[in-house]
Every structure is written in structure tokens, then in C-alpha cells.
Short mmCIF file of C-alpha atoms in Angstrom, two decimals:
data_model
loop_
_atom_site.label_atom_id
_atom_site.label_comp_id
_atom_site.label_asym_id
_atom_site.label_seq_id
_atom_site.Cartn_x
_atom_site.Cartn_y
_atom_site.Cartn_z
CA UNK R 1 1.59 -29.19 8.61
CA UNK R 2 -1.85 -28.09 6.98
CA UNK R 3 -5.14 -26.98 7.02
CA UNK R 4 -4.84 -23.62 8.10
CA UNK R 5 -6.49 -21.17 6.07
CA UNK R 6 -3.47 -18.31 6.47
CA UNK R 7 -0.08 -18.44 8.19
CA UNK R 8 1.17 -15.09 9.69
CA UNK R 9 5.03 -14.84 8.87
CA UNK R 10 6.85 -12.55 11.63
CA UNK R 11 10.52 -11.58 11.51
CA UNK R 12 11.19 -11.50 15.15
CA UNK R 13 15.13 -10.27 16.46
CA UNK R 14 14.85 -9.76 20.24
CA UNK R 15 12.05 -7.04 21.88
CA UNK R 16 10.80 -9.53 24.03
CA UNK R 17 7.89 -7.72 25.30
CA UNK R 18 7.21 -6.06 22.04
CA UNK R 19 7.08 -9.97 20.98
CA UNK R 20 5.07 -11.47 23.26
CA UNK R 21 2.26 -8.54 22.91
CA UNK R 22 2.35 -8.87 19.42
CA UNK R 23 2.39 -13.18 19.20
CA UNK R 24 -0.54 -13.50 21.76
CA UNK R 25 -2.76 -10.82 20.17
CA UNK R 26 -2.14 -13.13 17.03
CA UNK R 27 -2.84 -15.89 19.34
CA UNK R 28 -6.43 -14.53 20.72
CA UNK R 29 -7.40 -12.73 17.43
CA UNK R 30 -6.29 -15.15 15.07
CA UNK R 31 -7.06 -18.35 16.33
CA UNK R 32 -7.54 -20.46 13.23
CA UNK R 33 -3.83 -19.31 11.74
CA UNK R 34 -0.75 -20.69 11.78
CA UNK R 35 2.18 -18.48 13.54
CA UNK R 36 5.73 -18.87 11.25
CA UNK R 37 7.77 -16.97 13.73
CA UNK R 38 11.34 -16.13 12.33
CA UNK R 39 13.67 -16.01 15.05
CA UNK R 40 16.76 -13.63 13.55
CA UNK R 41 19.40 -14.94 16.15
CA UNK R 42 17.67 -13.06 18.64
CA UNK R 43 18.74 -13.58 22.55
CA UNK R 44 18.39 -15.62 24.97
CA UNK R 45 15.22 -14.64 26.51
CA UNK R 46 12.75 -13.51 23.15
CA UNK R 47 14.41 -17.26 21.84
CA UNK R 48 13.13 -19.06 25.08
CA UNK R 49 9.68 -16.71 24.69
CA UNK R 50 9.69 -18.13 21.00
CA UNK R 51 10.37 -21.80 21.83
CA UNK R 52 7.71 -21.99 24.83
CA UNK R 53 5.21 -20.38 22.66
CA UNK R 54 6.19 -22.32 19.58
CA UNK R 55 5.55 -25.42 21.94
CA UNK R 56 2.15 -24.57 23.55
CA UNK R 57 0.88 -24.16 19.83
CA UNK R 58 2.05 -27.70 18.93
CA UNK R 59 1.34 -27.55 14.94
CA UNK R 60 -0.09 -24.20 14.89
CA UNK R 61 3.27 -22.90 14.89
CA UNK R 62 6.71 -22.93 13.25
CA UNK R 63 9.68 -21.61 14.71
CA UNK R 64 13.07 -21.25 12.34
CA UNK R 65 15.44 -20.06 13.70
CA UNK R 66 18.89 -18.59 12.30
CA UNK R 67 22.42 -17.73 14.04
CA UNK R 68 22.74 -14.01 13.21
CA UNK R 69 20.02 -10.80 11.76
CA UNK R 70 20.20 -11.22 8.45
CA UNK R 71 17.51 -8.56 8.32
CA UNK R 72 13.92 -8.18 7.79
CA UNK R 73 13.31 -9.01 4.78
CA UNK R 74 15.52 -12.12 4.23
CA UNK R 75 13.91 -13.31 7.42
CA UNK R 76 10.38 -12.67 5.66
CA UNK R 77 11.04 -14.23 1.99
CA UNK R 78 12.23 -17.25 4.07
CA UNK R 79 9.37 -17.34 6.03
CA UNK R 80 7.06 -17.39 3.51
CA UNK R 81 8.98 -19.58 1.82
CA UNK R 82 7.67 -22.12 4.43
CA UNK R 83 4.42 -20.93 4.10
CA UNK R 84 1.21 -22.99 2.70
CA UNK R 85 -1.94 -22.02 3.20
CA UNK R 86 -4.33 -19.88 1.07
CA UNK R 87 -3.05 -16.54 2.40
CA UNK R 88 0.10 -15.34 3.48
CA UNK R 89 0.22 -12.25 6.13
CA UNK R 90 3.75 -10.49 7.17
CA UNK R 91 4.16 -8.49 9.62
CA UNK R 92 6.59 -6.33 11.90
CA UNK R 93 7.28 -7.90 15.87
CA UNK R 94 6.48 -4.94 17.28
CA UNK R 95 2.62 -4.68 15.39
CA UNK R 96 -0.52 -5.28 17.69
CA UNK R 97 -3.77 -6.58 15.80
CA UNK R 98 -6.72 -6.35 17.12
CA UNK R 99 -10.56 -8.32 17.37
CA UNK R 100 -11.97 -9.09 14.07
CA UNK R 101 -8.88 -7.42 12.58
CA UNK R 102 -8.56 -10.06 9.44
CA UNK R 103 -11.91 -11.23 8.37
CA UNK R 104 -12.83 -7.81 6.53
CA UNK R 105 -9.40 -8.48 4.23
CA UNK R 106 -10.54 -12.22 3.88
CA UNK R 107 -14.36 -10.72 2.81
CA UNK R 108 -13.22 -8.40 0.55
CA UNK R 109 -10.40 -10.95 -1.20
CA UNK R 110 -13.19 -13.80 -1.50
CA UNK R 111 -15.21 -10.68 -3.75
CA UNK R 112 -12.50 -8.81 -5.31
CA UNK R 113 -9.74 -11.81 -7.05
CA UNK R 114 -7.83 -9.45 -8.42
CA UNK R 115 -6.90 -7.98 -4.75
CA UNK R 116 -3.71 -9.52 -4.05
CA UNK R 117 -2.16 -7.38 -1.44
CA UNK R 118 -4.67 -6.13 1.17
CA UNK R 119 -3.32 -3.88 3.70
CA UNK R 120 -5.30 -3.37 7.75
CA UNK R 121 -5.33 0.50 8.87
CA UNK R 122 -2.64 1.90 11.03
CA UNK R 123 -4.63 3.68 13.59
CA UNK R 124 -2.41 5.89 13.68
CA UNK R 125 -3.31 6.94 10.41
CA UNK R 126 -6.02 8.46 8.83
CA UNK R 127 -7.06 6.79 5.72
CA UNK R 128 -7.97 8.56 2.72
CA UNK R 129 -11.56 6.99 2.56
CA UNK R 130 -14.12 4.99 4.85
CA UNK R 131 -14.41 2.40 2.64
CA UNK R 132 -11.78 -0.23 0.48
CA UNK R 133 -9.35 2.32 -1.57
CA UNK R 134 -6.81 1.24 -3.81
CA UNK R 135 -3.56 2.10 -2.84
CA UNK R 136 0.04 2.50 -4.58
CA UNK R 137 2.27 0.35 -1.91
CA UNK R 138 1.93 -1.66 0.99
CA UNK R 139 3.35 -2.12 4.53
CA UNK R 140 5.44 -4.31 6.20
CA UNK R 141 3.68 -3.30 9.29
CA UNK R 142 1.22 -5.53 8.57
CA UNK R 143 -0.03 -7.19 4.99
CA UNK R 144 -2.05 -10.27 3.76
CA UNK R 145 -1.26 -11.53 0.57
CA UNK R 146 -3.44 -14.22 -1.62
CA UNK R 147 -1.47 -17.17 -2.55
CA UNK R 148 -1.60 -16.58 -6.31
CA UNK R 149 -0.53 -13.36 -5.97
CA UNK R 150 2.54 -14.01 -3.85
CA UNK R 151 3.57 -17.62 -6.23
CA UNK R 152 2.96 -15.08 -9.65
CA UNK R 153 5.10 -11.84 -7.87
CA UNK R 154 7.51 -14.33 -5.96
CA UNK R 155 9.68 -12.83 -2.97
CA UNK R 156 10.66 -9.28 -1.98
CA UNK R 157 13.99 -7.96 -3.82
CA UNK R 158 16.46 -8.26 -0.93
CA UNK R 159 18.96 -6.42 -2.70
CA UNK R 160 16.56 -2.95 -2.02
CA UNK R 161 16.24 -1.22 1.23
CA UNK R 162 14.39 -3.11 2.84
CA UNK R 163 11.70 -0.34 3.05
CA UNK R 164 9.89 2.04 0.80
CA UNK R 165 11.56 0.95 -2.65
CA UNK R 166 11.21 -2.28 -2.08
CA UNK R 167 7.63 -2.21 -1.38
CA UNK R 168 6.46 -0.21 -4.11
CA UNK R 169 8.26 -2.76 -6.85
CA UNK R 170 6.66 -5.47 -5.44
CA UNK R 171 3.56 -3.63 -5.41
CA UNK R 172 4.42 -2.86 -8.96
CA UNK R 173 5.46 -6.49 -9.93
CA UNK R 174 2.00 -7.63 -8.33
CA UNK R 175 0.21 -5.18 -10.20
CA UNK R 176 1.64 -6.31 -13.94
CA UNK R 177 0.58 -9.45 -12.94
CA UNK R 178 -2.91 -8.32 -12.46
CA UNK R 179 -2.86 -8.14 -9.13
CA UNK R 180 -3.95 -4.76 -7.32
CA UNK R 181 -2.90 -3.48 -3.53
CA UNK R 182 -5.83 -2.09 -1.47
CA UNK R 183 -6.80 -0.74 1.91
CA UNK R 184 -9.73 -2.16 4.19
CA UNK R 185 -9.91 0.58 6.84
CA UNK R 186 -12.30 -1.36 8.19
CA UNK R 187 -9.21 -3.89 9.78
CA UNK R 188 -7.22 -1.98 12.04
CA UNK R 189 -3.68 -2.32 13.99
CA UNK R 190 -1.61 -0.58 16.09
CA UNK R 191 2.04 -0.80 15.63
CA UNK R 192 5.50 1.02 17.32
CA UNK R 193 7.99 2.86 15.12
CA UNK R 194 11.34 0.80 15.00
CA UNK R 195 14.77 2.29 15.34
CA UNK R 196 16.84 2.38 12.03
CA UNK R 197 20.21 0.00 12.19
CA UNK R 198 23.38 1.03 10.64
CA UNK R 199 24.91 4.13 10.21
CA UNK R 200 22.70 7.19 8.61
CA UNK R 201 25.28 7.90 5.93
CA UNK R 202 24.62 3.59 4.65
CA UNK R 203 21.14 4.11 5.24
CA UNK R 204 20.75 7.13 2.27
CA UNK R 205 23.73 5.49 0.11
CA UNK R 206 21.05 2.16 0.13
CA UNK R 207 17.97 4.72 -0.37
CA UNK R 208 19.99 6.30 -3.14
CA UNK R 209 20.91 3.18 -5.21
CA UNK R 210 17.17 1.90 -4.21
CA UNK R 211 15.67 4.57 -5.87
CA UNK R 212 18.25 5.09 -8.85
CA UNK R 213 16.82 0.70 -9.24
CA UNK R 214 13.38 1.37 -8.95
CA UNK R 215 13.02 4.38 -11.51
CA UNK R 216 15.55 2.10 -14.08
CA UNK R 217 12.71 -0.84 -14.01
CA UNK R 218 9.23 1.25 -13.40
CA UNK R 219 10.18 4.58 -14.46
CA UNK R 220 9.71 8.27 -12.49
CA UNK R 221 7.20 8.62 -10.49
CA UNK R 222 5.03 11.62 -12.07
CA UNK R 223 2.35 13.99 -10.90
CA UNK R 224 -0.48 16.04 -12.74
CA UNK R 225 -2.83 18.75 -11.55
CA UNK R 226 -6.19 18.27 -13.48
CA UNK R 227 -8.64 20.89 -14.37
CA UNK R 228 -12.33 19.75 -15.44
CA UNK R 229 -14.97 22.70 -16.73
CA UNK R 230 -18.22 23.01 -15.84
CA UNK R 231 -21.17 20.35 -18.05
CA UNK R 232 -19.31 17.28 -18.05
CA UNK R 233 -21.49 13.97 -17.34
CA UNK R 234 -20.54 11.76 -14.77
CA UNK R 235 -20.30 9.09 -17.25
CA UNK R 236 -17.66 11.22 -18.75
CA UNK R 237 -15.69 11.58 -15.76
CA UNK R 238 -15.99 7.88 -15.21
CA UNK R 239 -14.07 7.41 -18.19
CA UNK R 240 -11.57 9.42 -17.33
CA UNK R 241 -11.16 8.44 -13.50
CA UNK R 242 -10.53 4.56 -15.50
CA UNK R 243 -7.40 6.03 -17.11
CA UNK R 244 -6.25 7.76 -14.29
CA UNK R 245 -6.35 4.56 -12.24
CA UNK R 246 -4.26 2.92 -14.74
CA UNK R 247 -1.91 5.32 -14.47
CA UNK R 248 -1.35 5.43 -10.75
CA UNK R 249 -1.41 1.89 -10.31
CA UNK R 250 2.20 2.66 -12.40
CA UNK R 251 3.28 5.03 -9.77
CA UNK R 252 1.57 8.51 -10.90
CA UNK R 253 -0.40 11.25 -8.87
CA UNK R 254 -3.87 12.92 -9.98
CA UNK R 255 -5.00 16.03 -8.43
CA UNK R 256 -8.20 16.50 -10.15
CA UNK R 257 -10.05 19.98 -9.79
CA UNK R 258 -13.96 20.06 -10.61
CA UNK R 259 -17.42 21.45 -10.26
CA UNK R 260 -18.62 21.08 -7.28
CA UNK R 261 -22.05 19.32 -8.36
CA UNK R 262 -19.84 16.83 -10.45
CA UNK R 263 -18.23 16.16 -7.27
CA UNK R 264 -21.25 15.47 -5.14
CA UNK R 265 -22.43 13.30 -7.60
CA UNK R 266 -18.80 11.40 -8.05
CA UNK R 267 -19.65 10.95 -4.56
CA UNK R 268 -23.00 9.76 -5.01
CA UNK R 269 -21.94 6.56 -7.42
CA UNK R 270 -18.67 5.88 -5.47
CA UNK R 271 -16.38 7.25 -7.93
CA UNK R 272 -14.70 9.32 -5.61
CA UNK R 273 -12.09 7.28 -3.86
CA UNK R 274 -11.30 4.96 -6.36
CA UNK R 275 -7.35 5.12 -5.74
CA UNK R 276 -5.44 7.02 -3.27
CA UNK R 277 -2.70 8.72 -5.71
CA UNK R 278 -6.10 10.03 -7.55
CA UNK R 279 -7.75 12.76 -5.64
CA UNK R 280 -10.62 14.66 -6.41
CA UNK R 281 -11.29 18.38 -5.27
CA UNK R 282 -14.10 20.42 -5.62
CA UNK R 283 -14.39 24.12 -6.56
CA UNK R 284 -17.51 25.47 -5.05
CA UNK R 285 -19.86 26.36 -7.25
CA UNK R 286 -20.41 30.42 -5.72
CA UNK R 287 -16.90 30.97 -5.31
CA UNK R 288 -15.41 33.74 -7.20
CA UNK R 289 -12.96 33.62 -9.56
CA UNK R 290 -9.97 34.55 -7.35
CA UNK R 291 -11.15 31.82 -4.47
CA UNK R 292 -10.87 29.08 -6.93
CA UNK R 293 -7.74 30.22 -8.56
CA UNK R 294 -6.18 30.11 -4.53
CA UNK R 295 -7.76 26.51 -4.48
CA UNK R 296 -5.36 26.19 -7.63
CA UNK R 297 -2.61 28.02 -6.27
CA UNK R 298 -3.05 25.62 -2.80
CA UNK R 299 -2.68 22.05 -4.97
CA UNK R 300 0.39 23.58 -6.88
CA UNK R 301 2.03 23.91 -3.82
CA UNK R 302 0.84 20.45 -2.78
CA UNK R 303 2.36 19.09 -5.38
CA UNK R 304 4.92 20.83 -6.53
CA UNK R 305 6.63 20.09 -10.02
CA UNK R 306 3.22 18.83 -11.35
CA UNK R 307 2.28 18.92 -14.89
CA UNK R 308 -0.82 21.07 -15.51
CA UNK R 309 -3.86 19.20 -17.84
CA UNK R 310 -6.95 20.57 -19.57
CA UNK R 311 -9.58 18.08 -18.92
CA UNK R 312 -11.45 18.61 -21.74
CA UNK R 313 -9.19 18.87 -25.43
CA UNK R 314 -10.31 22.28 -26.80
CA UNK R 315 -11.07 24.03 -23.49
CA UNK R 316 -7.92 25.55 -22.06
CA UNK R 317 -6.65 25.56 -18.29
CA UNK R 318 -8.16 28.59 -16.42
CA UNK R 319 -4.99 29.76 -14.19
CA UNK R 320 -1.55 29.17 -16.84
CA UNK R 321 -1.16 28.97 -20.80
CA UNK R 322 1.64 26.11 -19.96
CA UNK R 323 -0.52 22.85 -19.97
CA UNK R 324 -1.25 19.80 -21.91
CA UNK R 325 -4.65 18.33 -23.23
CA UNK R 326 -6.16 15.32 -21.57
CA UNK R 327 -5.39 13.40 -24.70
CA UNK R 328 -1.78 14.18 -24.29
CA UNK R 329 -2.02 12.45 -20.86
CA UNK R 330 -3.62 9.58 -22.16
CA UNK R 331 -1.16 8.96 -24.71
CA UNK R 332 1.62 8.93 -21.71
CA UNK R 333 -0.49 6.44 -19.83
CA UNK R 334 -0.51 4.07 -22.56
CA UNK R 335 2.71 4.07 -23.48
CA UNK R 336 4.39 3.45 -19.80
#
């Protein structure tokens, strides 16, 4: 089986109707892919649903089937194991796409190479910017992968929890391969939330040891609250925003405060939403001292535990004497 320019892998274990609405929006929406449906020992009825389907697409489709749930992401690694074409999307049984929901993510990978891991919106959810934005993890709601990416990251760890931690190291093992996770807002889905299995007490004991795995191979997560004085170019802050980006595509949060013109005119040349885990906020310019410092006070409590920076070495932070210099932080960026 060949020639289709993507196959959409989905880990299917019963929801019938969740199924079907899900498969035949694939169907209608996606008609050039090829379907590798993953049934996870479901029942009688969503594995009749699967076969007739699975039939009626003749070699547009692959059905595998195993006795028992396994879980999600077993079911997915094998799946795209089977996989051949150019790109590779996952997603969840109970995600609906909609019209033109994938060529945007194939537009932007044919002009970006280094995208790797494109993620639709959630309509639910209100992305951080109108337009393609870096981001730190991905989905399993619904993702497209290049090939390249996926054969130099290989499959999702099946030994993490299936969720959060696992996402964000592959994200982070795609990334130190050179290959960056983004958001096309411009591609949108709608999806259902899915009931957790297993007992709550398993769930956090997996979360726990997830976490305690993830921080032993990447590191802590870390955030920093940025203050940038009036008179900078933009050209400056362009050089800064590039070491910032480095630094939360390995996990770490930027608050950055700044003059409200510099802002406009971050704005202006697309600097602005470069990455979501870097954030830009203006002070306005005719505020008084005492509204800013509240626009301070506000992003401490944000982000609490974040390390304070002077933007500029040799000008101090306005609101606390506890802070380090900008080329303190760019030391820690190069050496994580």
C-alpha cells in the first residue's frame, strides 16, 4: 500500500459513535489520506463499524487489530509503525476535523523544514496568536508529524504517562534533533474530553515517576520575569527574543516587560509571538510609576517562583534589588 501523501494513525477502543463521527469527517475532509485505524480490542459493534469501514475504503485503509487495550500510546507507536507516507498524523477517536483542516499544516511544513510537529487549533482554545507560533509540546488530540522528524525522534516513550510528560520529551527529543513543534491556528478541530482509566491514586504515582523521568533527562522546567528600560532598538530586542527562543524550546518561560513603543513596533516586524512560553507585555508609556509596578506585581503572581532579570547589564530592575543581569541568563541558556 502507497501513494498516499499522509496516513492518519487513530487509536480507536470502543465509542462507537464517537468513532464513526470522527472516521467519516476524516473520510470527507481528508480524502487523499490513508486511515490506519488501531482497533484496541474494542467490542463488538465499534469492531464491525471498523471492519465495514476498513472495507468500503479498500486500500485507503488499514485496520490492526489487537485482543486487549494496551493503551493509547502503544496502540499509536504501532500504528505508525505501519505508517509510510510523507506525513504521519495521530489523533484521539473521539477528535472531529473539519474542511480544509490539514492543508494550512502541509503549507506551512513545505516552507518551514525544520517544522516537524505541527499541531491544528482546539476550538476550544484560544491560541496565543493569529498566526503560526511556536509552541513547547504537542497534542495527542490531534498532530501531523513530517516523516524525517518522526524516523530521527522515533516512537513515543511508552514507559511515561501516556500524557503530558510524554509529550513534552518527545517534543524535546524532536527539538535536539532540529526539529521544532508549532501551531497553525489557522487548522482547526473540535475534540471531547476522555475519561481517565485506572484508579486516581495510579494515575499521580505514574505522573509522579513521569515527571521525576522527564526533569532527570531535560532538566526543571524554569521561569523568568524580564524587565527591558526605555531606548532599546528593536534590533536589540531581536537579539535577545533569539536567545529566549532557545531557551524555551528547552522547556523555560519568558515574561518580558517593555516600553510600550518597543512593543508596538515588536508588533510591527512580527517579533511578537515568536514562541508561546515567551510573552511580551507592554507598560504604557503615561502610566505612573505605581500602575506599572502593579503590572509587575500582576506577572509575579502569574508566575510565581520566577527569577527576576535586568534586561540591560548595568541598568538595575525597577521593583526588587534580588535579580540577575541578562548576561547571567544567557550564560544559563547556553549551558542547558
Amino acid at each position: 500500500m502507497g501513494g498516499a501523501n499522509i496516513d492518519i494513525v487513530v487509536p480507536i477502543w470502543n465509542k462507537p459513535n464517537e468513532t464513526r463521527n470522527c472516521l467519516v469527517n476524516l473520510i470527507n475532509f481528508t480524502p487523499d489520506a490513508r486511515l490506519v485505524m488501531m482497533d484496541n480490542g474494542s467490542e463488538r459493534e465499534t469492531e464491525k463499524l471498523l471492519q465495514e469501514l476498513a472495507d468500503g475504503l479498500d486500500d485507503r485503509a488499514l485496520l490492526i487489530r489487537d485482543d486487549s487495550n494496551h493503551g493509547f500510546v502503544k496502540a499509536a507507536n504501532r500504528g505508525i509503525g505501519r505508517s509510510e507516507a510523507p506525513f504521519i498524523a495521530l489523533l484521539r477517536s473521539t477528535t472531529q476535523v473539519t474542511s480544509g483542516w490539514l492543508q494550512p499544516i502541509l503549507d506551512f511544513a513545505a516552507s518551514h523544514p525544520e517544522a516537524g510537529i505541527l499541531m491544528p487549533r482546539l476550538a476550544a482554545v484560544e491560541p496565543p496568536s493569529t498566526g503560526p507560533i511556536e509552541v513547547a509540546s504537542c497534542s495527542f488530540t490531534a498532530m501531523v508529524m513530517t516523516r524525517a522528524a518522526y524516523d530521527a525522534v522515533g516512537p513515543f516513550d511508552e514507559e511515561l504517562d501516556g500524557g503530558t510528560w510524554c509529550l513534552k520529551d518527545f517534543t524535546r527529543r524532536a527539538c535536539s534533533e532540529g526539529f521544532l513543534t508549532y501551531l497553525i491556528p489557522t487548522s482547526r478541530v473540535f475534540h471531547e474530553d476522555e475519561v481517565a482509566l485506572g484508579s486516581e491514586r495510579r494515575r499521580e504515582e505514574t505522573l509522579r515517576r513521569s515527571l521525576a523521568t522527564f526533569i532527570e533527562r531535560w532538566g526543571e522546567e524554569r521561569s523568568f520575569l524580564i524587565h527591558l528600560p526605555k531606548g532599546l532598538e528593536v534590533d536589540t530586542l531581536r537579539h535577545k527574543l533569539d536567545i529566549l527562543q532557545t531557551g524555551a524550546q528547552h522547556g523555560d518561560s519568558y515574561t518580558i516587560l517593555l516600553p510600550a513603543a518597543l512593543y508596538k513596533e515588536a508588533l510591527r516586524v512580527h517579533l511578537a509571538f515568536r514562541h508561546e512560553k515567551v510573552r511580551l507585555v507592554p507598560l504604557p508609556l503615561l502610566s505612573t510609576a505605581s500602575a506599572k509596578r502593579r503590572i509587575f506585581e500582576k506577572a509575579v503572581a502569574e508566575n510565581p517562583g520566577s527569577t527576576l532579570v535586568a534586561g540591560v547589564d548595568g541598568i538595575p530592575f525597577p521593583w526588587s534589588d534580588q535579580f540577575i543581569t541578562f548576561s547571567d541568563l544567557s550564560g544559563m541558556v547556553r549551558h542547558r
